[in-house]
Amino acid sequence: MLPVKKIDVWQELVTKLTVILIYACLYSLALNLFWQPGNIYAGGLTGIAQILATVLDKSALEVPLSVIYYLLNIPMFLLAWFKINRKFVLYTVICVTIASVAIHIIPSVTLTTDPIICAIFGGAINGFSLGLALKYGLSTGGMDALILTIRQSTGRSIGVISIILNGLIVLIAGYLFGWPYAFYSVLSIFVSGKVTDLVYVKHKKVQVTIITQNPNKVIPALQEKLSRGMTIIPYALGAYNQETQTVLLLVITTYEMEMLDQIMKTVDPKAFVSVAQDIRILSQFEELDIV
């Protein structure tokens, strides 16, 4: 029988490889079924690859988009190697390789040339695939390593950073090839960024208020599993039955909510727990590791 740790490693490997395959298929569908037929520039390294492919094609030097995309990712591999970690780079290389192969083998089918439809559906599919990959601690290559590095430094959301960087690239494409499709491309990037934020919730903060009569059990369990600080308000008086309660206040990420829910169900299922969404942090808040 395999040890538990080895089973966990294999489960993680199989899960991440499955997510990579799903991402690669969805990303390639967004590119080959919507962005390319609709002349939508995706932004990021994909957008840069599209720009270079168009320029080279006009110069009678045809290079596959998948090859250009893969070559552009090599500097990002190096950034991830030095700024994030080697395990992250390994999965990034696998993800980019499979995505490049998928781009090459999945045919470019023209379902519609309506730029609005192509922008919206291409952006939505890409945003979902990117959010899914990030949710499982994967980098999809492109500018992910750069975006994640900026997020760790600034605390800004993935979607906002992606919109800003990709918008600049699309403006370059608009200047070179025509402004109308550049504006449609900006629409696609905006949709992609918003869908990414809906799927990838690891960075979103919530404030949790816990009212418990068993603080000696709840506090150690939370500190052990979550590694978050908290504020303790002892001897709070309940208005209904005049019983003494303890109030705990802590800020965690949406990603940690499932863990907190399991802790409370185990140590104090009768405790009252409320969650406040969309809070703003003005002081330092420790970000979770990417992988």
mmCIF file with all atom_site columns, N, CA, C and O in Angstrom, residues 120-165:
data_model
loop_
_atom_site.group_PDB
_atom_site.id
_atom_site.type_symbol
_atom_site.label_atom_id
_atom_site.label_alt_id
_atom_site.label_comp_id
_atom_site.label_asym_id
_atom_site.label_entity_id
_atom_site.label_seq_id
_atom_site.pdbx_PDB_ins_code
_atom_site.Cartn_x
_atom_site.Cartn_y
_atom_site.Cartn_z
_atom_site.occupancy
_atom_site.B_iso_or_equiv
_atom_site.pdbx_formal_charge
_atom_site.auth_seq_id
_atom_site.auth_comp_id
_atom_site.auth_asym_id
_atom_site.auth_atom_id
_atom_site.pdbx_PDB_model_num
ATOM 1   N N  . ILE A 1 120 ? -16.964 38.841 -26.794 1.00 0.00 ? 120 ILE A N  1
ATOM 2   C CA . ILE A 1 120 ? -17.612 38.443 -25.546 1.00 0.00 ? 120 ILE A CA 1
ATOM 3   C C  . ILE A 1 120 ? -17.385 36.966 -25.246 1.00 0.00 ? 120 ILE A C  1
ATOM 4   O O  . ILE A 1 120 ? -16.949 36.596 -24.148 1.00 0.00 ? 120 ILE A O  1
ATOM 5   N N  . PHE A 1 121 ? -17.654 36.098 -26.220 1.00 0.00 ? 121 PHE A N  1
ATOM 6   C CA . PHE A 1 121 ? -17.535 34.667 -25.957 1.00 0.00 ? 121 PHE A CA 1
ATOM 7   C C  . PHE A 1 121 ? -16.070 34.236 -25.839 1.00 0.00 ? 121 PHE A C  1
ATOM 8   O O  . PHE A 1 121 ? -15.734 33.390 -25.000 1.00 0.00 ? 121 PHE A O  1
ATOM 9   N N  . GLY A 1 122 ? -15.197 34.814 -26.660 1.00 0.00 ? 122 GLY A N  1
ATOM 10  C CA . GLY A 1 122 ? -13.782 34.499 -26.528 1.00 0.00 ? 122 GLY A CA 1
ATOM 11  C C  . GLY A 1 122 ? -13.238 34.933 -25.185 1.00 0.00 ? 122 GLY A C  1
ATOM 12  O O  . GLY A 1 122 ? -12.505 34.198 -24.525 1.00 0.00 ? 122 GLY A O  1
ATOM 13  N N  . GLY A 1 123 ? -13.621 36.134 -24.748 1.00 0.00 ? 123 GLY A N  1
ATOM 14  C CA . GLY A 1 123 ? -13.177 36.632 -23.452 1.00 0.00 ? 123 GLY A CA 1
ATOM 15  C C  . GLY A 1 123 ? -13.711 35.813 -22.292 1.00 0.00 ? 123 GLY A C  1
ATOM 16  O O  . GLY A 1 123 ? -12.987 35.532 -21.330 1.00 0.00 ? 123 GLY A O  1
ATOM 17  N N  . ALA A 1 124 ? -14.978 35.410 -22.378 1.00 0.00 ? 124 ALA A N  1
ATOM 18  C CA . ALA A 1 124 ? -15.586 34.631 -21.293 1.00 0.00 ? 124 ALA A CA 1
ATOM 19  C C  . ALA A 1 124 ? -14.925 33.260 -21.160 1.00 0.00 ? 124 ALA A C  1
ATOM 20  O O  . ALA A 1 124 ? -14.618 32.804 -20.050 1.00 0.00 ? 124 ALA A O  1
ATOM 21  N N  . ILE A 1 125 ? -14.715 32.587 -22.285 1.00 0.00 ? 125 ILE A N  1
ATOM 22  C CA . ILE A 1 125 ? -14.092 31.261 -22.250 1.00 0.00 ? 125 ILE A CA 1
ATOM 23  C C  . ILE A 1 125 ? -12.662 31.353 -21.732 1.00 0.00 ? 125 ILE A C  1
ATOM 24  O O  . ILE A 1 125 ? -12.224 30.558 -20.897 1.00 0.00 ? 125 ILE A O  1
ATOM 25  N N  . ASN A 1 126 ? -11.917 32.346 -22.218 1.00 0.00 ? 126 ASN A N  1
ATOM 26  C CA . ASN A 1 126 ? -10.537 32.518 -21.760 1.00 0.00 ? 126 ASN A CA 1
ATOM 27  C C  . ASN A 1 126 ? -10.487 32.878 -20.279 1.00 0.00 ? 126 ASN A C  1
ATOM 28  O O  . ASN A 1 126 ? -9.647  32.363 -19.535 1.00 0.00 ? 126 ASN A O  1
ATOM 29  N N  . GLY A 1 127 ? -11.372 33.778 -19.836 1.00 0.00 ? 127 GLY A N  1
ATOM 30  C CA . GLY A 1 127 ? -11.395 34.166 -18.427 1.00 0.00 ? 127 GLY A CA 1
ATOM 31  C C  . GLY A 1 127 ? -11.689 33.004 -17.510 1.00 0.00 ? 127 GLY A C  1
ATOM 32  O O  . GLY A 1 127 ? -11.080 32.859 -16.445 1.00 0.00 ? 127 GLY A O  1
ATOM 33  N N  . PHE A 1 128 ? -12.624 32.157 -17.929 1.00 0.00 ? 128 PHE A N  1
ATOM 34  C CA . PHE A 1 128 ? -12.957 30.977 -17.115 1.00 0.00 ? 128 PHE A CA 1
ATOM 35  C C  . PHE A 1 128 ? -11.776 30.018 -17.043 1.00 0.00 ? 128 PHE A C  1
ATOM 36  O O  . PHE A 1 128 ? -11.442 29.498 -15.969 1.00 0.00 ? 128 PHE A O  1
ATOM 37  N N  . SER A 1 129 ? -11.129 29.775 -18.194 1.00 0.00 ? 129 SER A N  1
ATOM 38  C CA . SER A 1 129 ? -10.001 28.841 -18.210 1.00 0.00 ? 129 SER A CA 1
ATOM 39  C C  . SER A 1 129 ? -8.839  29.363 -17.374 1.00 0.00 ? 129 SER A C  1
ATOM 40  O O  . SER A 1 129 ? -8.195  28.604 -16.636 1.00 0.00 ? 129 SER A O  1
ATOM 41  N N  . LEU A 1 130 ? -8.566  30.676 -17.446 1.00 0.00 ? 130 LEU A N  1
ATOM 42  C CA . LEU A 1 130 ? -7.483  31.266 -16.656 1.00 0.00 ? 130 LEU A CA 1
ATOM 43  C C  . LEU A 1 130 ? -7.805  31.205 -15.165 1.00 0.00 ? 130 LEU A C  1
ATOM 44  O O  . LEU A 1 130 ? -6.955  30.835 -14.345 1.00 0.00 ? 130 LEU A O  1
ATOM 45  N N  . GLY A 1 131 ? -9.027  31.576 -14.794 1.00 0.00 ? 131 GLY A N  1
ATOM 46  C CA . GLY A 1 131 ? -9.424  31.531 -13.387 1.00 0.00 ? 131 GLY A CA 1
ATOM 47  C C  . GLY A 1 131 ? -9.357  30.123 -12.819 1.00 0.00 ? 131 GLY A C  1
ATOM 48  O O  . GLY A 1 131 ? -8.937  29.918 -11.674 1.00 0.00 ? 131 GLY A O  1
ATOM 49  N N  . LEU A 1 132 ? -9.760  29.138 -13.623 1.00 0.00 ? 132 LEU A N  1
ATOM 50  C CA . LEU A 1 132 ? -9.714  27.737 -13.189 1.00 0.00 ? 132 LEU A CA 1
ATOM 51  C C  . LEU A 1 132 ? -8.283  27.300 -12.936 1.00 0.00 ? 132 LEU A C  1
ATOM 52  O O  . LEU A 1 132 ? -7.982  26.655 -11.923 1.00 0.00 ? 132 LEU A O  1
ATOM 53  N N  . ALA A 1 133 ? -7.386  27.661 -13.845 1.00 0.00 ? 133 ALA A N  1
ATOM 54  C CA . ALA A 1 133 ? -5.976  27.288 -13.675 1.00 0.00 ? 133 ALA A CA 1
ATOM 55  C C  . ALA A 1 133 ? -5.375  27.941 -12.436 1.00 0.00 ? 133 ALA A C  1
ATOM 56  O O  . ALA A 1 133 ? -4.695  27.284 -11.635 1.00 0.00 ? 133 ALA A O  1
ATOM 57  N N  . LEU A 1 134 ? -5.618  29.229 -12.248 1.00 0.00 ? 134 LEU A N  1
ATOM 58  C CA . LEU A 1 134 ? -5.078  29.931 -11.081 1.00 0.00 ? 134 LEU A CA 1
ATOM 59  C C  . LEU A 1 134 ? -5.672  29.387 -9.782  1.00 0.00 ? 134 LEU A C  1
ATOM 60  O O  . LEU A 1 134 ? -4.994  29.343 -8.753  1.00 0.00 ? 134 LEU A O  1
ATOM 61  N N  . LYS A 1 135 ? -6.922  28.977 -9.827  1.00 0.00 ? 135 LYS A N  1
ATOM 62  C CA . LYS A 1 135 ? -7.583  28.428 -8.643  1.00 0.00 ? 135 LYS A CA 1
ATOM 63  C C  . LYS A 1 135 ? -6.867  27.176 -8.143  1.00 0.00 ? 135 LYS A C  1
ATOM 64  O O  . LYS A 1 135 ? -6.828  26.902 -6.937  1.00 0.00 ? 135 LYS A O  1
ATOM 65  N N  . TYR A 1 136 ? -6.277  26.431 -9.058  1.00 0.00 ? 136 TYR A N  1
ATOM 66  C CA . TYR A 1 136 ? -5.566  25.208 -8.679  1.00 0.00 ? 136 TYR A CA 1
ATOM 67  C C  . TYR A 1 136 ? -4.054  25.422 -8.600  1.00 0.00 ? 136 TYR A C  1
ATOM 68  O O  . TYR A 1 136 ? -3.277  24.470 -8.656  1.00 0.00 ? 136 TYR A O  1
ATOM 69  N N  . GLY A 1 137 ? -3.645  26.704 -8.475  1.00 0.00 ? 137 GLY A N  1
ATOM 70  C CA . GLY A 1 137 ? -2.240  27.011 -8.271  1.00 0.00 ? 137 GLY A CA 1
ATOM 71  C C  . GLY A 1 137 ? -1.372  26.830 -9.493  1.00 0.00 ? 137 GLY A C  1
ATOM 72  O O  . GLY A 1 137 ? -0.188  26.531 -9.379  1.00 0.00 ? 137 GLY A O  1
ATOM 73  N N  . LEU A 1 138 ? -1.971  27.012 -10.688 1.00 0.00 ? 138 LEU A N  1
ATOM 74  C CA . LEU A 1 138 ? -1.228  26.838 -11.928 1.00 0.00 ? 138 LEU A CA 1
ATOM 75  C C  . LEU A 1 138 ? -1.026  28.172 -12.621 1.00 0.00 ? 138 LEU A C  1
ATOM 76  O O  . LEU A 1 138 ? -1.885  29.050 -12.569 1.00 0.00 ? 138 LEU A O  1
ATOM 77  N N  . SER A 1 139 ? 0.105   28.305 -13.269 1.00 0.00 ? 139 SER A N  1
ATOM 78  C CA . SER A 1 139 ? 0.323   29.438 -14.155 1.00 0.00 ? 139 SER A CA 1
ATOM 79  C C  . SER A 1 139 ? 0.110   28.967 -15.577 1.00 0.00 ? 139 SER A C  1
ATOM 80  O O  . SER A 1 139 ? 0.604   27.905 -15.975 1.00 0.00 ? 139 SER A O  1
ATOM 81  N N  . THR A 1 140 ? -0.629  29.734 -16.359 1.00 0.00 ? 140 THR A N  1
ATOM 82  C CA . THR A 1 140 ? -0.902  29.363 -17.743 1.00 0.00 ? 140 THR A CA 1
ATOM 83  C C  . THR A 1 140 ? 0.119   29.963 -18.684 1.00 0.00 ? 140 THR A C  1
ATOM 84  O O  . THR A 1 140 ? -0.091  30.002 -19.895 1.00 0.00 ? 140 THR A O  1
ATOM 85  N N  . GLY A 1 141 ? 1.217   30.423 -18.147 1.00 0.00 ? 141 GLY A N  1
ATOM 86  C CA . GLY A 1 141 ? 2.218   31.039 -18.996 1.00 0.00 ? 141 GLY A CA 1
ATOM 87  C C  . GLY A 1 141 ? 1.789   32.446 -19.352 1.00 0.00 ? 141 GLY A C  1
ATOM 88  O O  . GLY A 1 141 ? 1.107   33.114 -18.587 1.00 0.00 ? 141 GLY A O  1
ATOM 89  N N  . GLY A 1 142 ? 2.167   32.889 -20.536 1.00 0.00 ? 142 GLY A N  1
ATOM 90  C CA . GLY A 1 142 ? 1.826   34.251 -20.915 1.00 0.00 ? 142 GLY A CA 1
ATOM 91  C C  . GLY A 1 142 ? 2.410   35.223 -19.911 1.00 0.00 ? 142 GLY A C  1
ATOM 92  O O  . GLY A 1 142 ? 3.558   35.095 -19.486 1.00 0.00 ? 142 GLY A O  1
ATOM 93  N N  . MET A 1 143 ? 1.590   36.179 -19.505 1.00 0.00 ? 143 MET A N  1
ATOM 94  C CA . MET A 1 143 ? 2.054   37.190 -18.559 1.00 0.00 ? 143 MET A CA 1
ATOM 95  C C  . MET A 1 143 ? 1.640   36.857 -17.125 1.00 0.00 ? 143 MET A C  1
ATOM 96  O O  . MET A 1 143 ? 1.698   37.722 -16.255 1.00 0.00 ? 143 MET A O  1
ATOM 97  N N  . ASP A 1 144 ? 1.220   35.599 -16.884 1.00 0.00 ? 144 ASP A N  1
ATOM 98  C CA . ASP A 1 144 ? 0.755   35.212 -15.547 1.00 0.00 ? 144 ASP A CA 1
ATOM 99  C C  . ASP A 1 144 ? 1.821   35.446 -14.483 1.00 0.00 ? 144 ASP A C  1
ATOM 100 O O  . ASP A 1 144 ? 1.529   35.948 -13.397 1.00 0.00 ? 144 ASP A O  1
ATOM 101 N N  . ALA A 1 145 ? 3.061   35.042 -14.784 1.00 0.00 ? 145 ALA A N  1
ATOM 102 C CA . ALA A 1 145 ? 4.131   35.201 -13.797 1.00 0.00 ? 145 ALA A CA 1
ATOM 103 C C  . ALA A 1 145 ? 4.326   36.673 -13.461 1.00 0.00 ? 145 ALA A C  1
ATOM 104 O O  . ALA A 1 145 ? 4.488   37.041 -12.291 1.00 0.00 ? 145 ALA A O  1
ATOM 105 N N  . LEU A 1 146 ? 4.278   37.531 -14.485 1.00 0.00 ? 146 LEU A N  1
ATOM 106 C CA . LEU A 1 146 ? 4.414   38.967 -14.263 1.00 0.00 ? 146 LEU A CA 1
ATOM 107 C C  . LEU A 1 146 ? 3.224   39.517 -13.481 1.00 0.00 ? 146 LEU A C  1
ATOM 108 O O  . LEU A 1 146 ? 3.384   40.296 -12.529 1.00 0.00 ? 146 LEU A O  1
ATOM 109 N N  . ILE A 1 147 ? 2.018   39.082 -13.858 1.00 0.00 ? 147 ILE A N  1
ATOM 110 C CA . ILE A 1 147 ? 0.802   39.560 -13.190 1.00 0.00 ? 147 ILE A CA 1
ATOM 111 C C  . ILE A 1 147 ? 0.774   39.132 -11.726 1.00 0.00 ? 147 ILE A C  1
ATOM 112 O O  . ILE A 1 147 ? 0.456   39.918 -10.828 1.00 0.00 ? 147 ILE A O  1
ATOM 113 N N  . LEU A 1 148 ? 1.138   37.871 -11.471 1.00 0.00 ? 148 LEU A N  1
ATOM 114 C CA . LEU A 1 148 ? 1.136   37.371 -10.095 1.00 0.00 ? 148 LEU A CA 1
ATOM 115 C C  . LEU A 1 148 ? 2.197   38.057 -9.253  1.00 0.00 ? 148 LEU A C  1
ATOM 116 O O  . LEU A 1 148 ? 1.988   38.316 -8.060  1.00 0.00 ? 148 LEU A O  1
ATOM 117 N N  . THR A 1 149 ? 3.334   38.377 -9.867  1.00 0.00 ? 149 THR A N  1
ATOM 118 C CA . THR A 1 149 ? 4.390   39.101 -9.149  1.00 0.00 ? 149 THR A CA 1
ATOM 119 C C  . THR A 1 149 ? 3.915   40.496 -8.765  1.00 0.00 ? 149 THR A C  1
ATOM 120 O O  . THR A 1 149 ? 4.136   40.964 -7.635  1.00 0.00 ? 149 THR A O  1
ATOM 121 N N  . ILE A 1 150 ? 3.232   41.161 -9.696  1.00 0.00 ? 150 ILE A N  1
ATOM 122 C CA . ILE A 1 150 ? 2.689   42.495 -9.411  1.00 0.00 ? 150 ILE A CA 1
ATOM 123 C C  . ILE A 1 150 ? 1.609   42.411 -8.330  1.00 0.00 ? 150 ILE A C  1
ATOM 124 O O  . ILE A 1 150 ? 1.543   43.263 -7.435  1.00 0.00 ? 150 ILE A O  1
ATOM 125 N N  . ARG A 1 151 ? 0.770   41.383 -8.386  1.00 0.00 ? 151 ARG A N  1
ATOM 126 C CA . ARG A 1 151 ? -0.294  41.245 -7.378  1.00 0.00 ? 151 ARG A CA 1
ATOM 127 C C  . ARG A 1 151 ? 0.281   41.038 -5.987  1.00 0.00 ? 151 ARG A C  1
ATOM 128 O O  . ARG A 1 151 ? -0.206  41.602 -5.003  1.00 0.00 ? 151 ARG A O  1
ATOM 129 N N  . GLN A 1 152 ? 1.346   40.247 -5.889  1.00 0.00 ? 152 GLN A N  1
ATOM 130 C CA . GLN A 1 152 ? 1.979   40.021 -4.590  1.00 0.00 ? 152 GLN A CA 1
ATOM 131 C C  . GLN A 1 152 ? 2.558   41.314 -4.029  1.00 0.00 ? 152 GLN A C  1
ATOM 132 O O  . GLN A 1 152 ? 2.585   41.520 -2.818  1.00 0.00 ? 152 GLN A O  1
ATOM 133 N N  . SER A 1 153 ? 3.007   42.193 -4.900  1.00 0.00 ? 153 SER A N  1
ATOM 134 C CA . SER A 1 153 ? 3.619   43.452 -4.460  1.00 0.00 ? 153 SER A CA 1
ATOM 135 C C  . SER A 1 153 ? 2.590   44.528 -4.151  1.00 0.00 ? 153 SER A C  1
ATOM 136 O O  . SER A 1 153 ? 2.782   45.346 -3.248  1.00 0.00 ? 153 SER A O  1
ATOM 137 N N  . THR A 1 154 ? 1.487   44.548 -4.906  1.00 0.00 ? 154 THR A N  1
ATOM 138 C CA . THR A 1 154 ? 0.504   45.629 -4.782  1.00 0.00 ? 154 THR A CA 1
ATOM 139 C C  . THR A 1 154 ? -0.786  45.221 -4.088  1.00 0.00 ? 154 THR A C  1
ATOM 140 O O  . THR A 1 154 ? -1.496  46.074 -3.559  1.00 0.00 ? 154 THR A O  1
ATOM 141 N N  . GLY A 1 155 ? -1.127  43.920 -4.117  1.00 0.00 ? 155 GLY A N  1
ATOM 142 C CA . GLY A 1 155 ? -2.387  43.474 -3.533  1.00 0.00 ? 155 GLY A CA 1
ATOM 143 C C  . GLY A 1 155 ? -3.583  43.697 -4.430  1.00 0.00 ? 155 GLY A C  1
ATOM 144 O O  . GLY A 1 155 ? -4.711  43.386 -4.046  1.00 0.00 ? 155 GLY A O  1
ATOM 145 N N  . ARG A 1 156 ? -3.369  44.215 -5.650  1.00 0.00 ? 156 ARG A N  1
ATOM 146 C CA . ARG A 1 156 ? -4.469  44.439 -6.584  1.00 0.00 ? 156 ARG A CA 1
ATOM 147 C C  . ARG A 1 156 ? -4.960  43.113 -7.136  1.00 0.00 ? 156 ARG A C  1
ATOM 148 O O  . ARG A 1 156 ? -4.248  42.111 -7.158  1.00 0.00 ? 156 ARG A O  1
ATOM 149 N N  . SER A 1 157 ? -6.204  43.100 -7.626  1.00 0.00 ? 157 SER A N  1
ATOM 150 C CA . SER A 1 157 ? -6.790  41.857 -8.117  1.00 0.00 ? 157 SER A CA 1
ATOM 151 C C  . SER A 1 157 ? -6.168  41.443 -9.444  1.00 0.00 ? 157 SER A C  1
ATOM 152 O O  . SER A 1 157 ? -5.667  42.266 -10.209 1.00 0.00 ? 157 SER A O  1
ATOM 153 N N  . ILE A 1 158 ? -6.229  40.144 -9.699  1.00 0.00 ? 158 ILE A N  1
ATOM 154 C CA . ILE A 1 158 ? -5.701  39.592 -10.940 1.00 0.00 ? 158 ILE A CA 1
ATOM 155 C C  . ILE A 1 158 ? -6.369  40.243 -12.145 1.00 0.00 ? 158 ILE A C  1
ATOM 156 O O  . ILE A 1 158 ? -5.724  40.624 -13.119 1.00 0.00 ? 158 ILE A O  1
ATOM 157 N N  . GLY A 1 159 ? -7.698  40.372 -12.085 1.00 0.00 ? 159 GLY A N  1
ATOM 158 C CA . GLY A 1 159 ? -8.437  40.910 -13.215 1.00 0.00 ? 159 GLY A CA 1
ATOM 159 C C  . GLY A 1 159 ? -8.051  42.337 -13.554 1.00 0.00 ? 159 GLY A C  1
ATOM 160 O O  . GLY A 1 159 ? -7.906  42.690 -14.726 1.00 0.00 ? 159 GLY A O  1
ATOM 161 N N  . VAL A 1 160 ? -7.885  43.188 -12.544 1.00 0.00 ? 160 VAL A N  1
ATOM 162 C CA . VAL A 1 160 ? -7.543  44.595 -12.773 1.00 0.00 ? 160 VAL A CA 1
ATOM 163 C C  . VAL A 1 160 ? -6.165  44.722 -13.416 1.00 0.00 ? 160 VAL A C  1
ATOM 164 O O  . VAL A 1 160 ? -5.977  45.461 -14.392 1.00 0.00 ? 160 VAL A O  1
ATOM 165 N N  . ILE A 1 161 ? -5.194  43.989 -12.877 1.00 0.00 ? 161 ILE A N  1
ATOM 166 C CA . ILE A 1 161 ? -3.835  44.040 -13.433 1.00 0.00 ? 161 ILE A CA 1
ATOM 167 C C  . ILE A 1 161 ? -3.833  43.537 -14.871 1.00 0.00 ? 161 ILE A C  1
ATOM 168 O O  . ILE A 1 161 ? -3.190  44.109 -15.759 1.00 0.00 ? 161 ILE A O  1
ATOM 169 N N  . SER A 1 162 ? -4.577  42.463 -15.107 1.00 0.00 ? 162 SER A N  1
ATOM 170 C CA . SER A 1 162 ? -4.646  41.889 -16.444 1.00 0.00 ? 162 SER A CA 1
ATOM 171 C C  . SER A 1 162 ? -5.251  42.873 -17.436 1.00 0.00 ? 162 SER A C  1
ATOM 172 O O  . SER A 1 162 ? -4.764  43.020 -18.563 1.00 0.00 ? 162 SER A O  1
ATOM 173 N N  . ILE A 1 163 ? -6.310  43.564 -17.017 1.00 0.00 ? 163 ILE A N  1
ATOM 174 C CA . ILE A 1 163 ? -6.960  44.536 -17.897 1.00 0.00 ? 163 ILE A CA 1
ATOM 175 C C  . ILE A 1 163 ? -5.989  45.660 -18.275 1.00 0.00 ? 163 ILE A C  1
ATOM 176 O O  . ILE A 1 163 ? -5.906  46.070 -19.436 1.00 0.00 ? 163 ILE A O  1
ATOM 177 N N  . ILE A 1 164 ? -5.235  46.162 -17.313 1.00 0.00 ? 164 ILE A N  1
ATOM 178 C CA . ILE A 1 164 ? -4.319  47.275 -17.574 1.00 0.00 ? 164 ILE A CA 1
ATOM 179 C C  . ILE A 1 164 ? -3.208  46.865 -18.541 1.00 0.00 ? 164 ILE A C  1
ATOM 180 O O  . ILE A 1 164 ? -2.963  47.522 -19.561 1.00 0.00 ? 164 ILE A O  1
ATOM 181 N N  . LEU A 1 165 ? -2.523  45.756 -18.234 1.00 0.00 ? 165 LEU A N  1
ATOM 182 C CA . LEU A 1 165 ? -1.411  45.333 -19.076 1.00 0.00 ? 165 LEU A CA 1
ATOM 183 C C  . LEU A 1 165 ? -1.877  44.926 -20.476 1.00 0.00 ? 165 LEU A C  1
ATOM 184 O O  . LEU A 1 165 ? -1.271  45.310 -21.486 1.00 0.00 ? 165 LEU A O  1
#
